[in-house]
Amino acid sequence: QKEVEQDPGPLSVPEGAIVSLNCTYSNSAFQYFMWYRQYSRKGPELLMYTYSSGNKEDGRFTAQVDKSSKYISLFIRDSQPSDSATYLCAFNTNAGKSTFGDGTTLTVKP
Amino acid sequence: GAGVSQTPSNKVTEKGKYVELRCDPISGHTALYWYRQSLGQGPEFLIYFQGTGAADDSGLPNDRFFAVRPEGSVSTLKIQRTERGDSAVYLCASSFKRAPGNEQFFGPGTRLTVL
């Protein structure tokens, strides 16, 4: 069983829609929870990072963590065509390396 | 300032050949990571350096893979006797100090194709 399961997608939504991206994990040692955005043929870039259960908001993006259910989500409000990319959830223990989900590809149509 | 750079951007080689992939981290970043990303999958951890030493090499798939960071800055990932299954994008990332909480900045990757 993989440590991280991410909703596979692909996901296609109209501009302005609210998008929900989700991951579950099994490793209780994961303490840090991240979302990366990856455009085609580019490296991942960090969008959101949190270490506690609850919500964290940054502009149109909200990261939600539920440690008891081992479930994290990323919400995108008022989605834009420029949000079209692959979104990766990622997890860290105290050991340094990150464990990634396989990504959800999002297309926002004008 | 400059981000993480990786060279070459693309590398095509034949099965059995030796390849070297280079990573230039952001200046001052002490931690450096190598990941491998296959098509349709997330990055998979290979090795992590703190300074010059490999702090965790548990992700290296076998002894054909080796990485060095002799002066604590530039790193080279070396693959011997390449196999077709080694074809992937090899990503390098660096952070100012040891993760977990610190942001890892990724380079654009080297796309390796083994024919």
PDB file of C-alpha atoms in Angstrom:
ATOM      1  CA  GLN A   1       0.000   0.000   0.000  1.00  0.00           C
ATOM      2  CA  LYS A   2       1.339   3.424  -0.941  1.00  0.00           C
ATOM      3  CA  GLU A   3       1.956   5.923   1.837  1.00  0.00           C
ATOM      4  CA  VAL A   4       0.146   8.640  -0.104  1.00  0.00           C
ATOM      5  CA  GLU A   5      -2.941   8.373  -2.286  1.00  0.00           C
ATOM      6  CA  GLN A   6      -4.010  11.361  -4.359  1.00  0.00           C
ATOM      7  CA  ASP A   7      -7.235  11.751  -6.322  1.00  0.00           C
ATOM      8  CA  PRO A   8      -5.958  10.965  -9.828  1.00  0.00           C
ATOM      9  CA  GLY A   9      -7.979  13.291 -12.023  1.00  0.00           C
ATOM     10  CA  PRO A  10      -7.753  14.716 -14.567  1.00  0.00           C
ATOM     11  CA  LEU A  11     -10.034  17.499 -13.477  1.00  0.00           C
ATOM     12  CA  SER A  12     -11.608  20.010 -15.865  1.00  0.00           C
ATOM     13  CA  VAL A  13     -13.607  22.978 -14.576  1.00  0.00           C
ATOM     14  CA  PRO A  14     -14.943  26.271 -15.975  1.00  0.00           C
ATOM     15  CA  GLU A  15     -13.259  29.522 -15.036  1.00  0.00           C
ATOM     16  CA  GLY A  16     -14.483  30.816 -11.698  1.00  0.00           C
ATOM     17  CA  ALA A  17     -15.271  27.384 -10.258  1.00  0.00           C
ATOM     18  CA  ILE A  18     -14.173  26.197  -6.836  1.00  0.00           C
ATOM     19  CA  VAL A  19     -11.701  23.327  -7.090  1.00  0.00           C
ATOM     20  CA  SER A  20     -11.081  20.687  -4.427  1.00  0.00           C
ATOM     21  CA  LEU A  21      -7.943  18.548  -4.543  1.00  0.00           C
ATOM     22  CA  ASN A  22      -7.464  15.739  -2.042  1.00  0.00           C
ATOM     23  CA  CYS A  23      -4.899  13.330  -0.612  1.00  0.00           C
ATOM     24  CA  THR A  24      -4.923  10.651   2.047  1.00  0.00           C
ATOM     25  CA  TYR A  25      -1.864   9.301   3.813  1.00  0.00           C
ATOM     26  CA  SER A  26      -1.034   6.391   6.073  1.00  0.00           C
ATOM     27  CA  ASN A  27       2.266   7.378   7.732  1.00  0.00           C
ATOM     28  CA  SER A  28       1.577   8.773  11.204  1.00  0.00           C
ATOM     29  CA  ALA A  29       5.110  10.221  11.288  1.00  0.00           C
ATOM     30  CA  PHE A  30       4.206  12.819   8.654  1.00  0.00           C
ATOM     31  CA  GLN A  31       4.214  16.171  10.414  1.00  0.00           C
ATOM     32  CA  TYR A  32       4.429  18.694   7.590  1.00  0.00           C
ATOM     33  CA  PHE A  33       1.900  18.983   4.810  1.00  0.00           C
ATOM     34  CA  MET A  34       2.506  20.735   1.521  1.00  0.00           C
ATOM     35  CA  TRP A  35       0.955  21.441  -1.837  1.00  0.00           C
ATOM     36  CA  TYR A  36       3.067  22.014  -4.930  1.00  0.00           C
ATOM     37  CA  ARG A  37       2.041  23.234  -8.371  1.00  0.00           C
ATOM     38  CA  GLN A  38       3.876  21.892 -11.406  1.00  0.00           C
ATOM     39  CA  TYR A  39       3.530  23.318 -14.877  1.00  0.00           C
ATOM     40  CA  SER A  40       4.400  21.176 -17.855  1.00  0.00           C
ATOM     41  CA  ARG A  41       8.159  20.585 -18.202  1.00  0.00           C
ATOM     42  CA  LYS A  42       8.900  22.634 -15.072  1.00  0.00           C
ATOM     43  CA  GLY A  43       9.919  21.745 -11.548  1.00  0.00           C
ATOM     44  CA  PRO A  44       7.354  21.781  -8.736  1.00  0.00           C
ATOM     45  CA  GLU A  45       6.852  25.067  -6.865  1.00  0.00           C
ATOM     46  CA  LEU A  46       5.586  25.253  -3.306  1.00  0.00           C
ATOM     47  CA  LEU A  47       2.088  26.722  -2.934  1.00  0.00           C
ATOM     48  CA  MET A  48       1.117  26.002   0.641  1.00  0.00           C
ATOM     49  CA  TYR A  49       2.751  24.523   3.709  1.00  0.00           C
ATOM     50  CA  THR A  50       1.295  23.728   7.125  1.00  0.00           C
ATOM     51  CA  TYR A  51       2.077  21.555  10.105  1.00  0.00           C
ATOM     52  CA  SER A  52      -1.147  21.524  12.072  1.00  0.00           C
ATOM     53  CA  SER A  53      -4.705  20.386  11.634  1.00  0.00           C
ATOM     54  CA  GLY A  54      -7.100  23.062  10.459  1.00  0.00           C
ATOM     55  CA  ASN A  55      -7.229  25.543   7.630  1.00  0.00           C
ATOM     56  CA  LYS A  56      -4.595  27.872   6.214  1.00  0.00           C
ATOM     57  CA  GLU A  57      -5.555  30.489   3.675  1.00  0.00           C
ATOM     58  CA  ASP A  58      -3.393  32.346   1.160  1.00  0.00           C
ATOM     59  CA  GLY A  59      -5.304  34.437  -1.337  1.00  0.00           C
ATOM     60  CA  ARG A  60      -7.496  32.152  -3.440  1.00  0.00           C
ATOM     61  CA  PHE A  61      -5.905  29.029  -1.963  1.00  0.00           C
ATOM     62  CA  THR A  62      -6.911  27.229   1.240  1.00  0.00           C
ATOM     63  CA  ALA A  63      -5.087  24.205   2.603  1.00  0.00           C
ATOM     64  CA  GLN A  64      -6.984  21.950   4.988  1.00  0.00           C
ATOM     65  CA  VAL A  65      -5.459  19.246   7.175  1.00  0.00           C
ATOM     66  CA  ASP A  66      -7.298  16.625   9.210  1.00  0.00           C
ATOM     67  CA  LYS A  67      -4.658  14.606  11.062  1.00  0.00           C
ATOM     68  CA  SER A  68      -7.205  12.363  12.765  1.00  0.00           C
ATOM     69  CA  SER A  69      -8.512  11.202   9.384  1.00  0.00           C
ATOM     70  CA  LYS A  70      -5.094  11.456   7.666  1.00  0.00           C
ATOM     71  CA  TYR A  71      -6.623  13.591   4.962  1.00  0.00           C
ATOM     72  CA  ILE A  72      -5.529  16.858   3.373  1.00  0.00           C
ATOM     73  CA  SER A  73      -7.186  19.086   0.819  1.00  0.00           C
ATOM     74  CA  LEU A  74      -6.401  22.128  -1.282  1.00  0.00           C
ATOM     75  CA  PHE A  75      -9.225  24.425  -2.311  1.00  0.00           C
ATOM     76  CA  ILE A  76      -8.887  26.947  -5.113  1.00  0.00           C
ATOM     77  CA  ARG A  77     -11.517  29.685  -5.266  1.00  0.00           C
ATOM     78  CA  ASP A  78     -12.363  31.662  -8.400  1.00  0.00           C
ATOM     79  CA  SER A  79     -10.181  29.370 -10.494  1.00  0.00           C
ATOM     80  CA  GLN A  80      -8.348  30.929 -13.439  1.00  0.00           C
ATOM     81  CA  PRO A  81      -6.950  29.432 -16.656  1.00  0.00           C
ATOM     82  CA  SER A  82      -3.496  30.181 -15.272  1.00  0.00           C
ATOM     83  CA  ASP A  83      -4.220  27.683 -12.473  1.00  0.00           C
ATOM     84  CA  SER A  84      -4.118  24.890 -15.070  1.00  0.00           C
ATOM     85  CA  ALA A  85      -1.294  22.645 -13.905  1.00  0.00           C
ATOM     86  CA  THR A  86      -0.582  19.450 -12.003  1.00  0.00           C
ATOM     87  CA  TYR A  87      -0.997  19.739  -8.242  1.00  0.00           C
ATOM     88  CA  LEU A  88       1.080  17.530  -5.978  1.00  0.00           C
ATOM     89  CA  CYS A  89       0.521  16.904  -2.297  1.00  0.00           C
ATOM     90  CA  ALA A  90       3.691  16.243  -0.290  1.00  0.00           C
ATOM     91  CA  PHE A  91       4.552  15.191   3.235  1.00  0.00           C
ATOM     92  CA  ASN A  92       7.635  15.424   5.459  1.00  0.00           C
ATOM     93  CA  THR A  93       8.717  13.767   8.649  1.00  0.00           C
ATOM     94  CA  ASN A  94      11.649  15.215  10.576  1.00  0.00           C
ATOM     95  CA  ALA A  95      14.000  13.335   8.273  1.00  0.00           C
ATOM     96  CA  GLY A  96      14.228  15.890   5.485  1.00  0.00           C
ATOM     97  CA  LYS A  97      12.963  14.048   2.429  1.00  0.00           C
ATOM     98  CA  SER A  98       9.496  14.652   1.006  1.00  0.00           C
ATOM     99  CA  THR A  99       6.989  11.972  -0.008  1.00  0.00           C
ATOM    100  CA  PHE A 100       4.783  13.059  -2.896  1.00  0.00           C
ATOM    101  CA  GLY A 101       1.435  12.031  -4.262  1.00  0.00           C
ATOM    102  CA  ASP A 102       1.193  11.238  -7.967  1.00  0.00           C
ATOM    103  CA  GLY A 103      -0.523  14.510  -8.784  1.00  0.00           C
ATOM    104  CA  THR A 104      -3.867  15.728 -10.067  1.00  0.00           C
ATOM    105  CA  THR A 105      -3.904  17.503 -13.415  1.00  0.00           C
ATOM    106  CA  LEU A 106      -6.275  20.469 -13.441  1.00  0.00           C
ATOM    107  CA  THR A 107      -7.557  22.296 -16.512  1.00  0.00           C
ATOM    108  CA  VAL A 108      -9.500  25.530 -16.057  1.00  0.00           C
ATOM    109  CA  LYS A 109     -11.408  26.427 -19.205  1.00  0.00           C
ATOM    110  CA  PRO A 110     -12.046  30.095 -20.072  1.00  0.00           C
TER     111      PRO A 110
ATOM    112  CA  GLY B   1      18.641  35.824  -7.483  1.00  0.00           C
ATOM    113  CA  ALA B   2      19.169  32.742  -9.610  1.00  0.00           C
ATOM    114  CA  GLY B   3      17.158  29.652  -8.883  1.00  0.00           C
ATOM    115  CA  VAL B   4      18.258  26.031  -8.931  1.00  0.00           C
ATOM    116  CA  SER B   5      19.780  25.150 -12.264  1.00  0.00           C
ATOM    117  CA  GLN B   6      20.268  21.719 -13.770  1.00  0.00           C
ATOM    118  CA  THR B   7      22.320  20.623 -16.739  1.00  0.00           C
ATOM    119  CA  PRO B   8      21.802  19.231 -19.235  1.00  0.00           C
ATOM    120  CA  SER B   9      18.095  19.897 -19.692  1.00  0.00           C
ATOM    121  CA  ASN B  10      17.832  16.807 -21.866  1.00  0.00           C
ATOM    122  CA  LYS B  11      20.077  13.770 -22.131  1.00  0.00           C
ATOM    123  CA  VAL B  12      19.650  10.897 -24.566  1.00  0.00           C
ATOM    124  CA  THR B  13      21.926   7.934 -24.093  1.00  0.00           C
ATOM    125  CA  GLU B  14      22.157   4.291 -25.020  1.00  0.00           C
ATOM    126  CA  LYS B  15      21.575   1.377 -22.716  1.00  0.00           C
ATOM    127  CA  GLY B  16      24.742   0.510 -20.837  1.00  0.00           C
ATOM    128  CA  LYS B  17      26.305   3.972 -21.004  1.00  0.00           C
ATOM    129  CA  TYR B  18      27.365   6.161 -18.082  1.00  0.00           C
ATOM    130  CA  VAL B  19      25.723   9.559 -17.458  1.00  0.00           C
ATOM    131  CA  GLU B  20      26.297  12.486 -15.131  1.00  0.00           C
ATOM    132  CA  LEU B  21      23.617  14.995 -14.218  1.00  0.00           C
ATOM    133  CA  ARG B  22      24.564  18.282 -12.579  1.00  0.00           C
ATOM    134  CA  CYS B  23      22.718  20.466 -10.087  1.00  0.00           C
ATOM    135  CA  ASP B  24      23.626  24.024  -9.054  1.00  0.00           C
ATOM    136  CA  PRO B  25      21.628  24.915  -5.936  1.00  0.00           C
ATOM    137  CA  ILE B  26      20.658  28.376  -4.783  1.00  0.00           C
ATOM    138  CA  SER B  27      23.669  30.101  -3.239  1.00  0.00           C
ATOM    139  CA  GLY B  28      23.777  29.612   0.523  1.00  0.00           C
ATOM    140  CA  HIS B  29      21.416  26.646   0.580  1.00  0.00           C
ATOM    141  CA  THR B  30      22.997  23.911   2.661  1.00  0.00           C
ATOM    142  CA  ALA B  31      20.507  21.153   1.935  1.00  0.00           C
ATOM    143  CA  LEU B  32      20.253  19.533  -1.505  1.00  0.00           C
ATOM    144  CA  TYR B  33      17.876  16.820  -2.673  1.00  0.00           C
ATOM    145  CA  TRP B  34      17.616  14.600  -5.735  1.00  0.00           C
ATOM    146  CA  TYR B  35      14.281  13.174  -6.864  1.00  0.00           C
ATOM    147  CA  ARG B  36      13.215  11.134  -9.879  1.00  0.00           C
ATOM    148  CA  GLN B  37       9.873  11.707 -11.572  1.00  0.00           C
ATOM    149  CA  SER B  38       8.429   9.206 -14.023  1.00  0.00           C
ATOM    150  CA  LEU B  39       5.589  10.108 -16.361  1.00  0.00           C
ATOM    151  CA  GLY B  40       2.304  10.465 -14.529  1.00  0.00           C
ATOM    152  CA  GLN B  41       3.871  10.085 -11.097  1.00  0.00           C
ATOM    153  CA  GLY B  42       5.052  12.354  -8.346  1.00  0.00           C
ATOM    154  CA  PRO B  43       8.719  12.940  -7.547  1.00  0.00           C
ATOM    155  CA  GLU B  44      10.368  10.004  -5.824  1.00  0.00           C
ATOM    156  CA  PHE B  45      13.126  10.726  -3.299  1.00  0.00           C
ATOM    157  CA  LEU B  46      16.627   9.507  -4.155  1.00  0.00           C
ATOM    158  CA  ILE B  47      19.185  11.191  -1.873  1.00  0.00           C
ATOM    159  CA  TYR B  48      19.580  14.179   0.431  1.00  0.00           C
ATOM    160  CA  PHE B  49      22.787  16.093   1.258  1.00  0.00           C
ATOM    161  CA  GLN B  50      23.359  18.311   4.244  1.00  0.00           C
ATOM    162  CA  GLY B  51      26.558  20.136   3.345  1.00  0.00           C
ATOM    163  CA  THR B  52      29.013  17.735   1.723  1.00  0.00           C
ATOM    164  CA  GLY B  53      27.708  14.541   3.245  1.00  0.00           C
ATOM    165  CA  ALA B  54      24.839  12.348   2.177  1.00  0.00           C
ATOM    166  CA  ALA B  55      22.447  12.482   5.131  1.00  0.00           C
ATOM    167  CA  ASP B  56      20.006  10.012   3.597  1.00  0.00           C
ATOM    168  CA  ASP B  57      20.606   7.897   0.491  1.00  0.00           C
ATOM    169  CA  SER B  58      17.815   5.437   1.162  1.00  0.00           C
ATOM    170  CA  GLY B  59      16.041   6.269  -2.088  1.00  0.00           C
ATOM    171  CA  LEU B  60      18.850   5.282  -4.451  1.00  0.00           C
ATOM    172  CA  PRO B  61      17.408   2.262  -6.289  1.00  0.00           C
ATOM    173  CA  ASN B  62      20.637   0.262  -6.609  1.00  0.00           C
ATOM    174  CA  ASP B  63      24.402   0.586  -6.699  1.00  0.00           C
ATOM    175  CA  ARG B  64      24.396   1.897 -10.259  1.00  0.00           C
ATOM    176  CA  PHE B  65      23.303   5.239  -8.823  1.00  0.00           C
ATOM    177  CA  PHE B  66      25.704   7.480  -6.941  1.00  0.00           C
ATOM    178  CA  ALA B  67      25.756  11.181  -6.049  1.00  0.00           C
ATOM    179  CA  VAL B  68      28.409  13.528  -4.756  1.00  0.00           C
ATOM    180  CA  ARG B  69      28.589  17.069  -3.440  1.00  0.00           C
ATOM    181  CA  PRO B  70      32.305  17.543  -2.750  1.00  0.00           C
ATOM    182  CA  GLU B  71      32.327  21.229  -1.813  1.00  0.00           C
ATOM    183  CA  GLY B  72      28.869  21.515  -0.357  1.00  0.00           C
ATOM    184  CA  SER B  73      27.447  23.368  -3.341  1.00  0.00           C
ATOM    185  CA  VAL B  74      27.201  21.749  -6.791  1.00  0.00           C
ATOM    186  CA  SER B  75      26.070  18.141  -6.865  1.00  0.00           C
ATOM    187  CA  THR B  76      26.422  15.468  -9.520  1.00  0.00           C
ATOM    188  CA  LEU B  77      24.181  12.430  -9.857  1.00  0.00           C
ATOM    189  CA  LYS B  78      25.979   9.580 -11.601  1.00  0.00           C
ATOM    190  CA  ILE B  79      24.306   6.605 -13.213  1.00  0.00           C
ATOM    191  CA  GLN B  80      26.377   3.656 -14.417  1.00  0.00           C
ATOM    192  CA  ARG B  81      25.307   1.023 -16.960  1.00  0.00           C
ATOM    193  CA  THR B  82      22.069   2.850 -17.716  1.00  0.00           C
ATOM    194  CA  GLU B  83      18.919   0.837 -18.317  1.00  0.00           C
ATOM    195  CA  ARG B  84      15.739   1.774 -20.184  1.00  0.00           C
ATOM    196  CA  GLY B  85      13.909   1.845 -16.870  1.00  0.00           C
ATOM    197  CA  ASP B  86      16.138   4.741 -15.759  1.00  0.00           C
ATOM    198  CA  SER B  87      14.362   7.025 -18.231  1.00  0.00           C
ATOM    199  CA  ALA B  88      12.688   9.791 -16.216  1.00  0.00           C
ATOM    200  CA  VAL B  89      13.007  13.432 -15.226  1.00  0.00           C
ATOM    201  CA  TYR B  90      15.647  13.877 -12.532  1.00  0.00           C
ATOM    202  CA  LEU B  91      14.821  16.809 -10.263  1.00  0.00           C
ATOM    203  CA  CYS B  92      17.129  18.620  -7.899  1.00  0.00           C
ATOM    204  CA  ALA B  93      15.947  20.822  -5.039  1.00  0.00           C
ATOM    205  CA  SER B  94      17.686  22.898  -2.396  1.00  0.00           C
ATOM    206  CA  SER B  95      16.656  24.539   0.845  1.00  0.00           C
ATOM    207  CA  PHE B  96      18.252  27.070   3.146  1.00  0.00           C
ATOM    208  CA  LYS B  97      18.515  24.666   5.988  1.00  0.00           C
ATOM    209  CA  ARG B  98      17.425  21.204   6.785  1.00  0.00           C
ATOM    210  CA  ALA B  99      13.807  20.393   6.071  1.00  0.00           C
ATOM    211  CA  PRO B 100      11.167  19.389   7.135  1.00  0.00           C
ATOM    212  CA  GLY B 101       9.692  22.799   7.403  1.00  0.00           C
ATOM    213  CA  ASN B 102      11.910  24.680   4.991  1.00  0.00           C
ATOM    214  CA  GLU B 103      10.787  25.303   1.483  1.00  0.00           C
ATOM    215  CA  GLN B 104      12.491  23.180  -1.138  1.00  0.00           C
ATOM    216  CA  PHE B 105      13.152  25.069  -4.346  1.00  0.00           C
ATOM    217  CA  PHE B 106      13.163  22.811  -7.371  1.00  0.00           C
ATOM    218  CA  GLY B 107      15.116  23.089 -10.576  1.00  0.00           C
ATOM    219  CA  PRO B 108      13.539  22.433 -13.976  1.00  0.00           C
ATOM    220  CA  GLY B 109      14.924  18.899 -14.103  1.00  0.00           C
ATOM    221  CA  THR B 110      16.991  16.842 -16.509  1.00  0.00           C
ATOM    222  CA  ARG B 111      14.969  14.646 -18.841  1.00  0.00           C
ATOM    223  CA  LEU B 112      16.921  11.413 -19.278  1.00  0.00           C
ATOM    224  CA  THR B 113      16.044   9.045 -22.103  1.00  0.00           C
ATOM    225  CA  VAL B 114      17.789   5.692 -22.317  1.00  0.00           C
ATOM    226  CA  LEU B 115      17.401   4.046 -25.716  1.00  0.00           C
TER     227      LEU B 115
END
